[in-house]
Amino acid sequence: MQKERTQILLRIHWLSHWFFIRRLNIFSRFLDILIRLVYSGRIPGGAHIGTGTHFSHNALAVLINHNAVIGEHCMIGTHVVLGGRVPHPGAPILEDYVVINAGAMVLGNVRVGSGSVIAANSVVIEDVPPGCLVAGIPATIKKRNIDLSLFR
């Protein structure tokens, strides 16, 4: 049931994104509000989400910047923030197969490398190389060349 609800959420977002890139903002906004009301998260149509991405617990309280880019097959936990950071312009970019655990924040113009894992409640304000485990506030690299299968 949960996987089906997540798929519905992603389909609504992809439709919102389709309207957004065609400058039909009123329809995109309507779908963004629908996502906020039904799923209790903010996933605007301007954000790009790759195929195969999964949100835990139907994206409960997930906040995503409208300029954020999420690669393919990422896993995003509850209460995750992918947002901007004043005074640093830009939004996070997640490459493919990134895992972000519950409560983590990725703030500003930050690139998270493919196959990286962000631990729960971490705050990422600097780029993360591919295949790394980061944790802490601010997040630091705890392990390199991780086996991603242990975290998925």
XYZ file of N, CA and C in Angstrom:
456
model
N 0.830 -1.202 0.000
C 0.000 0.000 0.000
C 0.870 1.261 0.000
N 1.930 1.260 0.853
C 2.758 2.452 0.922
C 3.470 2.711 -0.396
N 3.984 1.652 -1.021
C 4.680 1.824 -2.290
C 3.743 2.408 -3.340
N 2.485 1.974 -3.331
C 1.507 2.512 -4.271
C 1.262 3.995 -4.018
N 1.161 4.380 -2.740
C 0.943 5.797 -2.413
C 2.142 6.645 -2.821
N 3.345 6.099 -2.637
C 4.540 6.827 -3.060
C 4.556 6.988 -4.570
N 4.150 5.956 -5.304
C 4.099 6.044 -6.762
C 3.082 7.092 -7.208
N 1.955 7.166 -6.516
C 0.953 8.192 -6.835
C 1.537 9.574 -6.584
N 2.227 9.737 -5.452
C 2.877 11.009 -5.137
C 3.836 11.409 -6.253
N 4.670 10.487 -6.691
C 5.643 10.806 -7.736
C 4.963 11.117 -9.064
N 3.885 10.441 -9.361
C 3.163 10.742 -10.604
C 2.537 12.135 -10.555
N 1.994 12.498 -9.395
C 1.450 13.854 -9.249
C 2.573 14.870 -9.421
N 3.729 14.602 -8.800
C 4.855 15.534 -8.933
C 5.319 15.635 -10.381
N 5.445 14.506 -11.069
C 5.902 14.544 -12.457
C 4.932 15.335 -13.335
N 3.638 15.226 -13.067
C 2.657 16.016 -13.802
C 2.826 17.501 -13.478
N 3.042 17.811 -12.201
C 3.290 19.189 -11.797
C 4.546 19.729 -12.481
N 5.595 18.911 -12.542
C 6.843 19.314 -13.205
C 6.606 19.540 -14.706
N 5.796 18.687 -15.313
C 5.460 18.824 -16.726
C 4.773 20.166 -16.979
N 3.805 20.518 -16.116
C 3.142 21.816 -16.237
C 4.139 22.953 -16.007
N 5.020 22.791 -15.018
C 5.979 23.835 -14.666
C 6.912 24.158 -15.831
N 7.468 23.130 -16.479
C 8.420 23.406 -17.561
C 7.726 23.957 -18.808
N 6.416 23.811 -18.893
C 5.655 24.390 -19.999
C 5.018 25.723 -19.612
N 5.425 26.234 -18.452
C 4.971 27.531 -17.932
C 3.466 27.599 -17.697
N 2.876 26.477 -17.372
C 1.468 26.428 -16.974
C 1.433 26.387 -15.447
N 1.907 27.484 -14.854
C 2.172 27.519 -13.415
C 0.934 27.350 -12.550
N -0.223 27.780 -13.018
C -1.432 27.649 -12.203
C -1.755 26.179 -11.948
N -1.567 25.341 -12.960
C -1.831 23.909 -12.795
C -0.747 23.253 -11.936
N 0.490 23.679 -12.141
C 1.595 23.166 -11.330
C 1.373 23.507 -9.860
N 0.983 24.740 -9.590
C 0.740 25.191 -8.208
C -0.388 24.388 -7.569
N -1.451 24.150 -8.332
C -2.577 23.375 -7.812
C -2.113 21.993 -7.361
N -1.311 21.330 -8.190
C -0.820 19.997 -7.831
C 0.149 20.053 -6.654
N 0.947 21.124 -6.557
C 1.837 21.294 -5.403
C 1.033 21.394 -4.109
N -0.067 22.132 -4.156
C -0.931 22.268 -2.978
C -1.588 20.940 -2.648
N -1.995 20.199 -3.661
C -2.568 18.871 -3.442
C -1.571 17.959 -2.722
N -0.322 17.970 -3.160
C 0.715 17.171 -2.492
C 0.866 17.605 -1.043
N 0.860 18.903 -0.801
C 1.027 19.406 0.562
C -0.122 18.960 1.463
N -1.353 19.004 0.941
C -2.516 18.632 1.746
C -2.619 17.126 1.973
N -2.380 16.343 0.950
C -2.563 14.893 1.050
C -1.364 14.212 1.693
N -0.152 14.673 1.364
C 1.057 13.975 1.802
C 1.844 14.719 2.884
N 1.428 15.912 3.264
C 2.093 16.709 4.303
C 3.549 16.997 3.981
N 3.857 17.158 2.717
C 5.211 17.498 2.299
C 5.164 18.598 1.264
N 6.307 19.233 1.035
C 6.379 20.288 0.013
C 7.357 19.833 -1.058
N 6.802 19.419 -2.184
C 7.597 18.948 -3.314
C 7.125 19.725 -4.542
N 7.704 20.908 -4.788
C 7.209 21.775 -5.861
C 7.527 21.242 -7.251
N 6.736 21.673 -8.207
C 6.895 21.234 -9.587
C 8.217 21.628 -10.210
N 8.870 22.656 -9.689
C 10.159 23.073 -10.228
C 11.288 22.112 -9.922
N 11.131 21.312 -8.884
C 12.167 20.340 -8.511
C 12.182 19.193 -9.514
N 13.381 18.723 -9.835
C 13.503 17.581 -10.752
C 13.780 16.326 -9.928
N 12.941 15.301 -10.096
C 13.098 14.039 -9.374
C 13.252 12.928 -10.396
N 14.362 12.205 -10.307
C 14.649 11.127 -11.248
C 13.775 9.906 -11.021
N 13.741 9.036 -12.011
C 12.924 7.826 -11.923
C 13.489 6.876 -10.877
N 12.606 6.110 -10.279
C 13.011 5.121 -9.296
C 13.277 5.677 -7.916
N 13.108 6.980 -7.727
C 13.318 7.577 -6.410
C 12.188 7.159 -5.484
N 12.533 6.908 -4.217
C 11.555 6.430 -3.240
C 11.552 7.350 -2.023
N 10.354 7.698 -1.560
C 10.182 8.486 -0.348
C 9.616 7.583 0.742
N 10.275 7.537 1.893
C 9.768 6.739 3.009
C 8.498 7.360 3.566
N 7.575 6.533 3.968
C 6.324 6.959 4.609
C 5.639 8.089 3.845
N 5.564 7.926 2.533
C 4.827 8.855 1.666
C 5.323 10.290 1.747
N 6.623 10.459 1.929
C 7.248 11.790 1.942
C 6.735 12.666 3.078
N 6.457 12.067 4.209
C 5.952 12.806 5.369
C 6.914 13.927 5.753
N 6.432 15.148 5.724
C 7.151 16.353 6.136
C 8.447 16.585 5.367
N 8.530 16.112 4.141
C 9.698 16.363 3.297
C 9.551 17.744 2.660
N 10.607 18.548 2.729
C 10.606 19.883 2.132
C 11.711 19.943 1.088
N 11.342 20.278 -0.142
C 12.305 20.311 -1.236
C 12.263 21.677 -1.910
N 13.430 22.267 -2.108
C 13.558 23.539 -2.805
C 13.112 23.374 -4.254
N 12.493 24.400 -4.813
C 11.971 24.302 -6.180
C 13.068 24.175 -7.235
N 14.325 24.448 -6.883
C 15.433 24.297 -7.826
C 16.264 23.038 -7.577
N 15.860 22.220 -6.626
C 16.625 21.019 -6.287
C 16.562 19.992 -7.414
N 17.623 19.199 -7.515
C 17.690 18.117 -8.498
C 17.978 16.828 -7.744
N 17.121 15.826 -7.940
C 17.281 14.528 -7.297
C 17.486 13.501 -8.397
N 18.581 12.765 -8.318
C 18.918 11.776 -9.336
C 18.008 10.561 -9.290
N 18.374 9.556 -10.042
C 17.569 8.344 -10.134
C 17.869 7.393 -8.978
N 16.840 6.674 -8.572
C 16.922 5.606 -7.566
C 17.451 6.091 -6.215
N 17.098 7.306 -5.833
C 17.470 7.813 -4.511
C 16.436 7.357 -3.491
N 16.825 7.305 -2.225
C 15.906 6.982 -1.132
C 15.927 8.153 -0.156
N 14.750 8.707 0.116
C 14.650 9.886 0.962
C 13.712 9.582 2.116
N 14.204 9.777 3.338
C 13.430 9.490 4.543
C 12.460 10.605 4.891
N 11.796 10.450 6.020
C 10.837 11.448 6.487
C 11.559 12.658 7.075
N 10.882 13.782 7.077
C 11.376 15.025 7.674
C 12.707 15.480 7.085
N 12.948 15.179 5.826
C 14.179 15.590 5.143
C 13.963 16.961 4.516
N 14.987 17.812 4.601
C 14.941 19.140 3.987
C 16.046 19.228 2.938
N 15.659 19.534 1.716
C 16.602 19.846 0.643
C 16.339 21.298 0.296
N 17.057 22.213 0.942
C 16.696 23.610 0.841
C 17.837 24.540 0.528
N 17.485 25.805 0.407
C 18.466 26.849 0.175
C 19.159 27.229 1.469
N 20.159 28.086 1.338
C 20.911 28.529 2.509
C 21.337 29.973 2.290
N 20.828 30.857 3.099
C 21.154 32.277 3.001
C 22.531 32.475 3.628
N 23.432 33.206 3.047
C 23.352 34.002 1.827
C 23.881 33.274 0.598
N 23.999 31.951 0.651
C 24.565 31.171 -0.458
C 23.455 30.750 -1.420
N 23.435 31.306 -2.637
C 22.370 30.941 -3.582
C 22.545 29.521 -4.105
N 21.462 28.952 -4.559
C 21.506 27.620 -5.150
C 20.727 26.614 -4.331
N 20.589 25.430 -4.906
C 19.826 24.360 -4.265
C 20.620 23.062 -4.378
N 20.305 22.095 -3.527
C 21.039 20.829 -3.543
C 20.858 20.039 -4.841
N 21.900 19.295 -5.180
C 21.864 18.356 -6.300
C 22.261 16.992 -5.753
N 21.365 16.033 -5.874
C 21.655 14.666 -5.454
C 21.905 13.845 -6.706
N 23.050 13.199 -6.774
C 23.316 12.315 -7.897
C 22.557 11.005 -7.672
N 22.734 10.030 -8.536
C 21.984 8.774 -8.477
C 22.346 7.936 -7.246
N 21.376 7.164 -6.773
C 21.537 6.178 -5.695
C 21.971 6.788 -4.362
N 21.543 7.998 -4.072
C 21.838 8.628 -2.789
C 20.779 8.205 -1.778
N 21.203 7.956 -0.536
C 20.287 7.615 0.550
C 20.359 8.738 1.578
N 19.202 9.334 1.887
C 19.133 10.376 2.913
C 18.182 9.885 3.993
N 18.693 9.730 5.196
C 17.891 9.198 6.293
C 17.088 10.292 6.991
N 16.171 9.876 7.842
C 15.184 10.757 8.473
C 15.819 11.959 9.165
N 15.201 13.107 8.959
C 15.584 14.320 9.661
C 16.810 15.027 9.119
N 17.436 14.502 8.096
C 18.649 15.125 7.553
C 18.305 16.376 6.755
N 19.258 17.302 6.707
C 19.107 18.526 5.929
C 20.296 18.666 4.991
N 20.008 18.980 3.747
C 21.044 19.293 2.762
C 20.748 20.719 2.327
N 21.642 21.648 2.674
C 21.333 23.067 2.530
C 22.295 23.776 1.592
N 21.741 24.556 0.692
C 22.528 25.386 -0.203
C 22.938 24.673 -1.475
N 23.874 25.288 -2.172
C 24.359 24.775 -3.448
C 25.357 23.646 -3.182
N 24.826 22.481 -2.814
C 25.628 21.330 -2.402
C 25.367 20.183 -3.366
N 26.425 19.475 -3.750
C 26.295 18.282 -4.595
C 26.633 17.069 -3.745
N 25.702 16.108 -3.730
C 25.912 14.853 -3.011
C 26.211 13.789 -4.058
N 27.399 13.198 -3.976
C 27.875 12.256 -4.976
C 27.090 10.959 -5.017
N 27.155 10.300 -6.146
C 26.435 9.049 -6.384
C 26.813 7.985 -5.354
N 25.798 7.295 -4.844
C 26.026 6.210 -3.902
C 26.396 6.643 -2.503
N 26.200 7.909 -2.170
C 26.512 8.394 -0.825
C 25.326 8.199 0.103
N 25.613 8.172 1.408
C 24.585 8.012 2.428
C 24.720 9.154 3.425
N 23.593 9.792 3.735
C 23.558 10.850 4.742
C 22.824 10.299 5.949
N 23.494 10.289 7.099
C 22.927 9.722 8.319
C 21.775 10.581 8.837
N 20.963 9.977 9.689
C 19.802 10.661 10.260
C 20.227 11.919 11.009
N 19.432 12.968 10.859
C 19.593 14.243 11.550
C 20.901 14.965 11.253
N 21.558 14.633 10.171
C 22.785 15.325 9.774
C 22.438 16.613 9.036
N 23.370 17.554 9.060
C 23.203 18.807 8.327
C 24.375 18.934 7.354
N 24.080 18.819 6.071
C 25.107 18.855 5.029
C 25.160 20.257 4.438
N 26.336 20.904 4.543
C 26.504 22.250 3.986
C 27.694 22.320 3.034
N 28.358 21.178 2.804
C 29.470 21.098 1.855
C 29.266 19.893 0.952
N 29.910 19.906 -0.209
C 29.794 18.797 -1.154
C 30.221 17.475 -0.521
N 29.552 16.404 -0.951
C 29.858 15.052 -0.474
C 30.374 14.253 -1.670
N 31.582 13.677 -1.569
C 32.105 12.874 -2.681
C 31.288 11.599 -2.882
N 31.377 10.986 -4.047
C 30.649 9.732 -4.294
C 31.084 8.618 -3.339
N 30.113 7.787 -2.949
C 30.397 6.604 -2.149
C 30.810 6.855 -0.720
N 30.359 7.950 -0.124
C 30.749 8.286 1.249
C 29.555 8.235 2.197
N 29.847 7.940 3.456
C 28.870 8.044 4.535
C 29.202 9.308 5.301
N 28.218 10.213 5.432
C 28.432 11.441 6.197
C 27.441 11.494 7.350
N 27.888 12.117 8.446
C 27.037 12.252 9.626
C 27.500 13.459 10.424
N 26.598 13.977 11.261
C 26.948 15.049 12.177
C 26.377 16.388 11.779
N 26.641 17.361 12.677
C 26.200 18.734 12.468
C 27.407 19.632 12.711
N 28.018 20.187 11.685
C 27.792 19.918 10.267
C 28.323 18.537 9.891
N 27.795 17.996 8.826
C 28.145 16.638 8.411
C 29.605 16.551 7.968
N 30.258 15.491 8.415
C 31.629 15.194 7.998
C 31.673 13.760 7.485
N 32.684 13.464 6.698
C 32.817 12.115 6.140
C 33.252 11.161 7.248
N 32.457 10.116 7.444
C 32.764 9.099 8.451
C 33.376 7.855 7.827
N 33.032 7.595 6.559
C 33.549 6.411 5.888
C 33.517 6.644 4.384
N 34.539 6.140 3.690
C 34.615 6.248 2.231
C 34.445 4.867 1.603
N 34.110 4.853 0.325
C 33.948 3.604 -0.437
C 33.016 2.616 0.265
N 31.844 3.087 0.628
C 30.892 2.254 1.365
C 30.201 1.257 0.444
N 29.690 0.197 1.046
C 28.872 -0.784 0.335
C 27.425 -0.318 0.456
N 26.896 0.242 -0.601
C 25.563 0.845 -0.571
C 24.474 -0.158 -0.227
N 24.691 -1.427 -0.507
C 23.666 -2.440 -0.220
C 23.377 -2.558 1.275
N 24.284 -2.114 2.122
C 24.055 -2.149 3.569
C 23.070 -1.076 4.025
N 22.830 -0.080 3.192
C 22.006 1.062 3.583
C 20.700 1.164 2.818
N 20.434 0.256 1.901
C 19.221 0.324 1.091
C 18.235 -0.728 1.505
